[in-house]
Amino acid sequence: MKTIIEPFRIKVVEPIRLTTREEREEIIRRAGFNPFKIHSDDVLIDLLTDSGTGAMSALQWAGVMRADESYAGSASFYRLQEVLRELTGFEHILPTHQGRASERILFELIGGPDKVVPNNAHFDTTRANAEHSGARAVDLPVSEALDPRNRHPFKGNLDLKRLESLLGEVGVARVPLVMCTVTSNASGGQPVSLENLRGIREICDRFGVPFFLDACRFAENAWFIKQREPGQSDRSPREIAREMFDLADGATISAKKDGLVNIGGLLLMRDEDLFRRASDLLILTEGYVTYGGLAGRDLEAMAQGFQEVLDEQYLRYRVRSAEYVGEKLLQAGVQIVEPPGGHAIYLDAGAFCQHLPREEFPGQALVVALYRHAGIRACEIGSVMFGGKDRPPPALELVRLAMPRRVYTQSHMDYVVEAIGELHQRRAEIRGLRLVEAPDTLRHFSARFEEN
Ligand SMILES: Cc1ncc(COP(=O)(O)O)c(C=O)c1O
């Protein structure tokens, strides 16, 4: 069969509210033209993020009921530990309430003024946490990542030559670790090849620098490796994922993505001394080491989620869903970051809103237009998210349509495609924005705009 179906039946449903264009006009204006400030009841299809927005399975909900809520030594923690040790090979497993808590602990321990942290492309919270410690976050994507039309199979790769030069230039004493984000959210949900990860490992070994993964979407990355990397098609996603983790010394993970849960994170490592120091900070700021700021039921749901996510049927459907939307948009003449990413489609807002200069935030303007036109909520990944005082503008102005896991059906996606196609026909009418209020860091969450 050619049709790839959603590999699940729907047992619980949640109504979504239809709004009129007039209502949406008022709502987006009141929200300061920032979709983070819209109530979710006023959103028809919510593609703001794939983080924590997925649907849990019957087995995960069953786990919620059987969970052990003990403060110390919870059986749910030990189940999670066993699942993750087997999946990743990392000895030390610390739960946290979400990915950025793992990042904050890690960078508080290894970051600091004068330090430099290379990554293929930092995502917003990773960059913000590295910078908050005083360190400089440096992105080293391959050049193919900067061209939305380039269909290179591994556009998430880190530029190995630039990494070597950076390590030589600043000196290893100033580089506490090298990070690589799989898949690369900031570059369009694009995967990193095993070959590239092996290359990073080799350089880190040569320079004596630890290597950490930002592994939020490790399973989607493993699936892309299976599909695209020569010699990998016969291996299971689990085997590939294990090799990815084997190449690293540790990982930060937001379990709200490939952990298939609504809340949860992890900090994983091999180093005993780092583990001890991280445990102390965890206890100080998140909670005891066997719950890390989560309830036992969250740990239990994570243990189950990390197993389900490697199911081949699920991963085939998951990656195909984004690809389906991407193909339809390209057919409608809409430029996206090609090839489609694992968890999202990224619209090339610079191309969509050619009439708007960067100072008028073409990505944010497109996000506003999408909500107004069809009640769809998306997220700007461009000058609003990454720009700001003393920061160079990002290479691309993008709008991310992130797909929550196991939530929307193909007809929801057909509606999205139709709405974007219609908007594209009338793109010259999209109005630019000016920023009237924003904090210095992570400004996309709370910025306010006015329309030009
Ligand atoms: C690549 C990447 N790293 C880190 C994070 C932070 O995770 P959390 O939102 O759970 O704090 C995210 C979240 O979107 C992400 O996409």
XYZ file of C-alpha atoms and ligand atoms in Angstrom:
468
model
C 0.000 0.000 0.000
C 1.244 3.486 -0.836
C -0.886 5.316 1.749
C 0.851 5.712 5.076
C -1.871 5.941 7.710
C -1.826 7.278 11.250
C -0.782 4.093 13.117
C -3.277 4.576 15.966
C -6.986 4.878 16.673
C -8.365 7.893 18.519
C -9.850 7.094 21.922
C -10.274 10.519 23.497
C -11.217 13.642 21.569
C -10.967 17.324 22.339
C -13.236 19.816 20.560
C -11.636 22.693 18.694
C -13.413 26.020 18.419
C -14.073 27.758 15.155
C -13.669 31.538 15.274
C -14.668 34.188 12.783
C -12.181 36.393 11.002
C -13.543 39.422 12.910
C -12.947 37.669 16.242
C -9.415 36.742 15.238
C -8.702 40.303 14.146
C -9.532 41.507 17.648
C -7.698 38.619 19.379
C -4.391 39.089 17.553
C -4.516 42.852 18.077
C -5.085 42.386 21.823
C -2.169 39.910 21.886
C 0.205 42.593 20.590
C 0.569 40.590 17.355
C 2.354 37.871 19.304
C 0.792 34.372 19.076
C 2.344 33.316 22.420
C -0.187 35.666 24.037
C -3.267 34.132 22.435
C -5.457 31.807 24.525
C -5.338 28.323 23.061
C -9.166 28.209 22.983
C -8.955 30.824 20.271
C -6.693 28.693 18.074
C -8.079 26.288 15.501
C -4.929 24.370 14.593
C -2.012 24.881 16.934
C 1.362 24.466 15.241
C 3.203 26.783 17.630
C 5.369 23.950 18.879
C 5.765 20.190 18.957
C 7.047 20.507 22.518
C 4.847 18.890 25.160
C 1.836 19.060 22.862
C 1.686 15.390 21.814
C -0.997 12.849 22.684
C -0.017 10.114 25.122
C -0.847 6.474 24.419
C -3.173 4.195 26.395
C -0.083 2.517 27.903
C 1.341 5.855 29.006
C -1.944 6.759 30.711
C -1.973 3.330 32.332
C 1.540 4.112 33.593
C 0.251 7.363 35.091
C -2.091 5.307 37.283
C 0.477 2.746 38.399
C 3.182 5.344 39.119
C 4.959 5.505 42.472
C 4.838 9.010 43.978
C 7.475 8.386 46.670
C 9.774 11.324 47.299
C 12.911 9.160 47.307
C 13.600 5.906 45.528
C 10.425 5.900 43.416
C 9.927 2.668 41.455
C 8.921 4.854 38.492
C 12.374 6.460 38.515
C 14.084 3.078 38.462
C 11.919 1.979 35.526
C 12.888 5.152 33.660
C 16.549 4.663 34.546
C 16.518 1.132 33.194
C 14.834 2.165 29.926
C 17.281 5.014 29.399
C 20.411 3.087 30.328
C 19.468 0.466 27.779
C 18.533 3.026 25.130
C 21.477 5.419 25.557
C 24.214 3.512 27.390
C 24.711 6.504 29.720
C 25.327 5.443 33.306
C 24.049 8.581 34.991
C 20.437 9.621 34.469
C 19.060 12.796 36.051
C 15.406 13.739 35.515
C 14.530 17.434 35.238
C 11.264 19.248 34.646
C 12.185 20.077 31.041
C 15.082 20.507 28.629
C 16.086 24.012 29.662
C 16.477 22.930 33.301
C 19.059 20.364 32.131
C 20.750 23.089 30.101
C 20.768 25.486 33.036
C 22.406 22.915 35.326
C 24.945 21.891 32.693
C 25.971 25.441 31.797
C 26.100 26.557 35.414
C 28.690 23.794 35.917
C 30.737 24.057 32.742
C 29.953 27.507 31.294
C 30.996 30.931 32.519
C 32.634 34.109 31.254
C 35.321 33.564 28.641
C 33.985 30.120 27.708
C 32.971 29.273 24.136
C 30.337 26.644 23.315
C 30.189 25.381 19.723
C 27.051 23.681 18.391
C 25.726 22.900 14.897
C 22.956 25.398 15.754
C 21.902 26.298 19.278
C 18.198 26.387 19.843
C 16.846 29.446 21.665
C 16.916 28.151 25.248
C 20.295 26.434 24.779
C 21.832 29.638 23.468
C 20.159 31.684 26.216
C 21.389 29.354 28.981
C 24.950 29.265 27.624
C 24.934 33.067 27.352
C 23.313 33.472 30.768
C 26.366 31.711 32.251
C 28.571 34.278 30.511
C 29.736 31.938 27.735
C 29.675 32.659 24.005
C 27.432 30.330 21.986
C 28.808 29.712 18.486
C 26.814 28.101 15.674
C 28.771 26.062 13.143
C 26.206 24.776 10.621
C 27.345 23.424 7.253
C 26.916 25.962 4.448
C 24.109 23.883 2.856
C 21.928 24.690 5.900
C 21.863 28.348 4.900
C 20.239 27.707 1.522
C 16.529 26.807 1.899
C 16.476 25.277 -1.580
C 19.440 22.968 -1.073
C 18.154 19.383 -0.641
C 21.270 18.010 1.066
C 20.127 14.965 3.094
C 21.911 16.050 6.297
C 21.586 19.799 6.527
C 21.802 19.568 10.319
C 25.486 18.584 10.113
C 28.109 20.552 11.999
C 30.903 22.036 9.889
C 33.893 19.963 11.010
C 36.511 22.242 9.459
C 35.099 25.262 11.264
C 35.028 23.290 14.524
C 38.705 22.405 14.170
C 39.616 26.024 13.413
C 37.578 27.292 16.353
C 39.222 24.850 18.777
C 42.654 25.834 17.444
C 41.856 29.554 17.638
C 40.311 29.880 21.099
C 42.178 26.962 22.715
C 40.668 23.927 24.423
C 40.835 25.507 27.872
C 38.040 27.848 26.837
C 35.807 25.188 25.242
C 34.140 23.144 28.007
C 32.308 20.943 25.508
C 31.100 20.658 21.931
C 27.354 20.275 21.410
C 25.392 18.914 18.502
C 21.604 19.243 18.238
C 19.757 16.274 16.722
C 17.724 17.089 14.724
C 18.701 20.726 14.283
C 15.614 22.725 15.192
C 17.146 26.097 14.351
C 18.131 24.843 10.867
C 14.705 23.503 9.929
C 14.416 20.201 11.816
C 17.212 18.833 9.647
C 19.079 15.663 10.643
C 22.738 15.071 11.452
C 24.442 12.048 9.862
C 26.266 9.338 11.784
C 29.318 10.176 9.700
C 29.184 13.752 10.988
C 28.719 12.645 14.603
C 31.708 10.316 14.221
C 33.695 13.251 12.822
C 32.812 15.413 15.845
C 33.837 12.568 18.174
C 37.175 12.210 16.420
C 37.912 15.949 16.706
C 36.800 16.035 20.362
C 39.085 13.079 21.126
C 41.996 14.734 19.375
C 41.535 17.994 21.292
C 40.474 16.334 24.557
C 37.056 18.104 24.724
C 33.824 16.390 25.838
C 30.992 15.986 23.337
C 27.327 16.397 24.331
C 24.182 15.885 22.286
C 21.088 18.052 22.503
C 19.027 14.966 21.805
C 15.391 16.170 21.987
C 14.567 14.595 18.634
C 17.008 11.673 18.627
C 14.434 9.183 17.268
C 13.453 11.338 14.290
C 17.160 11.835 13.612
C 17.753 8.067 13.772
C 14.896 7.516 11.303
C 16.416 9.972 8.814
C 19.784 8.186 9.142
C 18.060 4.872 8.393
C 16.356 6.370 5.328
C 19.177 8.456 3.960
C 22.645 7.358 5.084
C 24.410 4.741 2.971
C 24.708 1.388 4.774
C 22.102 2.180 7.473
C 18.822 0.965 5.939
C 18.965 -2.517 7.532
C 19.509 -1.247 11.070
C 16.677 -0.519 13.478
C 16.091 3.062 14.720
C 17.021 1.764 18.184
C 20.424 0.487 17.003
C 21.115 3.745 15.203
C 20.023 5.836 18.188
C 22.331 3.786 20.418
C 25.274 4.482 18.146
C 24.442 8.214 18.230
C 24.499 8.174 22.036
C 27.607 5.951 22.134
C 29.500 8.662 20.278
C 28.754 11.265 22.970
C 29.831 11.842 26.581
C 26.450 13.104 27.648
C 23.180 14.643 26.534
C 20.516 17.151 27.431
C 17.031 16.057 26.421
C 13.662 17.737 26.474
C 11.391 14.684 26.796
C 8.523 16.885 25.564
C 9.566 15.956 22.034
C 10.683 12.371 21.372
C 9.932 11.337 24.957
C 6.262 11.633 23.892
C 5.252 13.353 27.135
C 3.736 16.677 28.081
C 6.443 17.545 30.604
C 9.900 16.219 31.445
C 13.583 16.473 30.693
C 16.855 14.649 31.228
C 20.515 15.289 31.843
C 22.607 12.256 30.947
C 26.330 11.696 31.309
C 29.144 9.231 31.854
C 31.473 11.373 33.975
C 31.178 10.540 37.677
C 32.449 13.872 38.975
C 30.167 15.946 36.728
C 27.269 13.725 37.793
C 27.942 14.389 41.453
C 28.055 18.134 40.947
C 24.962 18.088 38.723
C 23.089 16.034 41.346
C 23.855 18.657 43.989
C 22.518 21.434 41.773
C 19.489 19.350 40.836
C 18.616 18.863 44.503
C 19.126 22.570 45.140
C 16.977 23.823 42.285
C 14.730 21.072 40.857
C 14.211 18.304 43.375
C 15.683 15.095 44.691
C 17.622 12.943 42.198
C 14.890 10.331 41.807
C 12.240 12.826 40.692
C 14.004 16.033 39.568
C 10.975 18.325 39.762
C 8.560 15.820 38.221
C 5.785 13.664 39.623
C 6.228 9.884 39.620
C 3.520 9.694 36.945
C 5.593 11.918 34.650
C 8.584 9.583 35.049
C 6.397 6.588 34.277
C 4.949 8.238 31.135
C 8.497 9.078 30.019
C 9.704 5.494 30.507
C 6.922 4.282 28.216
C 7.268 7.170 25.723
C 10.980 6.586 25.135
C 10.151 3.021 24.111
C 7.176 3.831 21.860
C 8.976 6.547 19.963
C 11.366 4.071 18.340
C 8.547 2.072 16.754
C 9.176 2.033 12.993
C 5.494 2.411 12.066
C 5.277 5.497 14.245
C 8.460 7.054 12.868
C 7.456 6.361 9.259
C 4.091 8.078 9.824
C 5.675 10.897 11.791
C 8.256 11.904 9.209
C 5.837 11.308 6.319
C 3.284 13.711 7.881
C 5.674 16.659 7.618
C 6.851 15.545 4.182
C 3.218 15.415 2.961
C 2.589 19.025 3.998
C 5.920 20.092 2.496
C 5.179 18.467 -0.873
C 1.729 20.070 -1.100
C 3.098 23.518 -0.222
C 5.846 23.250 -2.832
C 3.197 22.245 -5.396
C 1.288 25.407 -4.449
C 4.418 27.451 -5.153
C 5.221 28.159 -1.489
C 8.941 28.124 -0.684
C 9.858 26.028 2.344
C 13.140 24.861 3.812
C 13.856 21.790 1.739
C 13.829 18.911 2.288
C 11.028 18.908 4.916
C 12.254 18.539 8.510
C 11.277 15.819 10.956
C 8.995 17.690 13.322
C 8.022 20.727 11.322
C 7.751 22.537 8.038
C 9.598 25.819 7.883
C 8.177 28.437 5.541
C 10.729 30.726 3.943
C 9.138 33.949 5.183
C 11.749 36.084 3.411
C 10.583 34.640 0.084
C 6.876 34.648 1.072
C 6.916 38.318 2.114
C 9.440 39.676 -0.367
C 7.851 43.094 -0.100
C 8.802 43.375 3.603
C 12.335 44.344 4.698
C 13.848 42.477 7.669
C 13.251 45.474 9.929
C 9.521 44.838 9.484
C 9.811 41.222 10.670
C 8.512 39.264 7.652
C 8.315 36.025 9.702
C 6.220 37.543 12.461
C 4.039 39.304 9.863
C 3.386 35.944 8.200
C 2.548 34.340 11.558
C -0.004 37.104 12.197
C -1.491 36.727 8.704
C -1.844 32.943 9.126
C -3.745 33.352 12.362
C -5.956 36.062 10.952
C -6.732 34.131 7.795
C -7.340 30.650 9.170
C -6.894 30.486 12.956
C -3.589 28.618 12.570
C -0.905 29.368 15.142
C 2.737 29.135 14.040
C 6.065 30.374 15.378
C 8.552 32.861 13.962
C 12.125 31.610 13.788
C 14.013 34.621 12.552
C 14.860 38.155 13.596
C 12.347 38.216 16.449
C 13.610 34.983 18.011
C 17.328 35.333 17.362
C 17.849 39.053 16.766
C 18.208 41.758 19.385
C 20.760 43.977 21.008
C 24.361 43.071 20.067
C 23.238 39.985 18.122
C 23.799 39.555 14.399
C 20.557 38.874 12.497
C 19.965 35.183 11.758
C 20.719 33.842 8.292
C 17.075 33.138 7.450
C 13.638 34.523 8.228
C 11.513 31.424 8.833
C 8.080 30.484 10.118
C 7.836 27.081 11.746
C 4.740 24.932 11.472
C 5.534 22.400 14.202
C 3.511 19.187 14.220
C 2.358 17.960 17.642
C 2.871 14.190 17.855
C -0.190 11.949 17.249
C -2.614 14.902 17.487
C -3.746 16.117 14.071
C -5.017 14.057 11.128
C -4.394 14.363 7.423
C -7.515 16.510 6.906
C -6.256 19.000 9.478
C -3.068 19.193 7.437
C -5.048 19.598 4.190
C -6.762 22.603 5.782
C -3.360 24.070 6.711
C -2.066 23.599 3.172
C -5.191 25.197 1.675
C -4.984 28.192 4.020
C -1.307 28.834 3.280
C -1.935 28.460 -0.462
C -4.709 31.096 -0.298
C -2.569 33.425 1.741
C 0.265 33.004 -0.733
C -2.006 34.247 -3.536
C -2.625 37.425 -1.526
C 0.819 37.755 0.042
C 1.349 41.340 -1.124
C -1.395 42.395 1.343
C 0.578 41.144 4.401
C 1.567 44.122 6.539
C 4.906 44.633 8.255
C 5.321 45.083 12.021
C 7.352 47.225 14.360
C 8.599 46.090 17.743
C 7.286 48.202 20.603
C 8.276 46.173 23.681
C 10.692 43.248 24.253
C 13.063 41.832 26.879
C 16.746 41.277 26.005
C 16.641 37.482 25.996
C 14.103 35.028 24.590
C 12.171 38.030 23.393
C 9.789 36.131 21.087
C 7.870 34.835 24.128
C 6.764 38.247 25.328
C 7.459 40.873 22.634
C 4.658 43.216 21.544
C 4.283 44.682 18.085
C 2.227 47.218 16.188
C 1.221 46.949 12.571
C 2.645 49.325 9.947
C 16.621 21.605 20.161
C 15.997 22.019 21.459
N 16.752 22.078 22.572
C 16.228 22.414 23.757
C 14.894 22.731 23.900
C 14.369 23.145 25.270
O 13.488 22.213 25.796
P 12.303 22.637 26.826
O 11.314 23.425 26.041
O 11.762 21.315 27.313
O 12.902 23.428 27.921
C 14.072 22.695 22.774
C 12.646 23.056 22.895
O 11.981 23.405 21.965
C 14.631 22.322 21.518
O 13.904 22.252 20.405
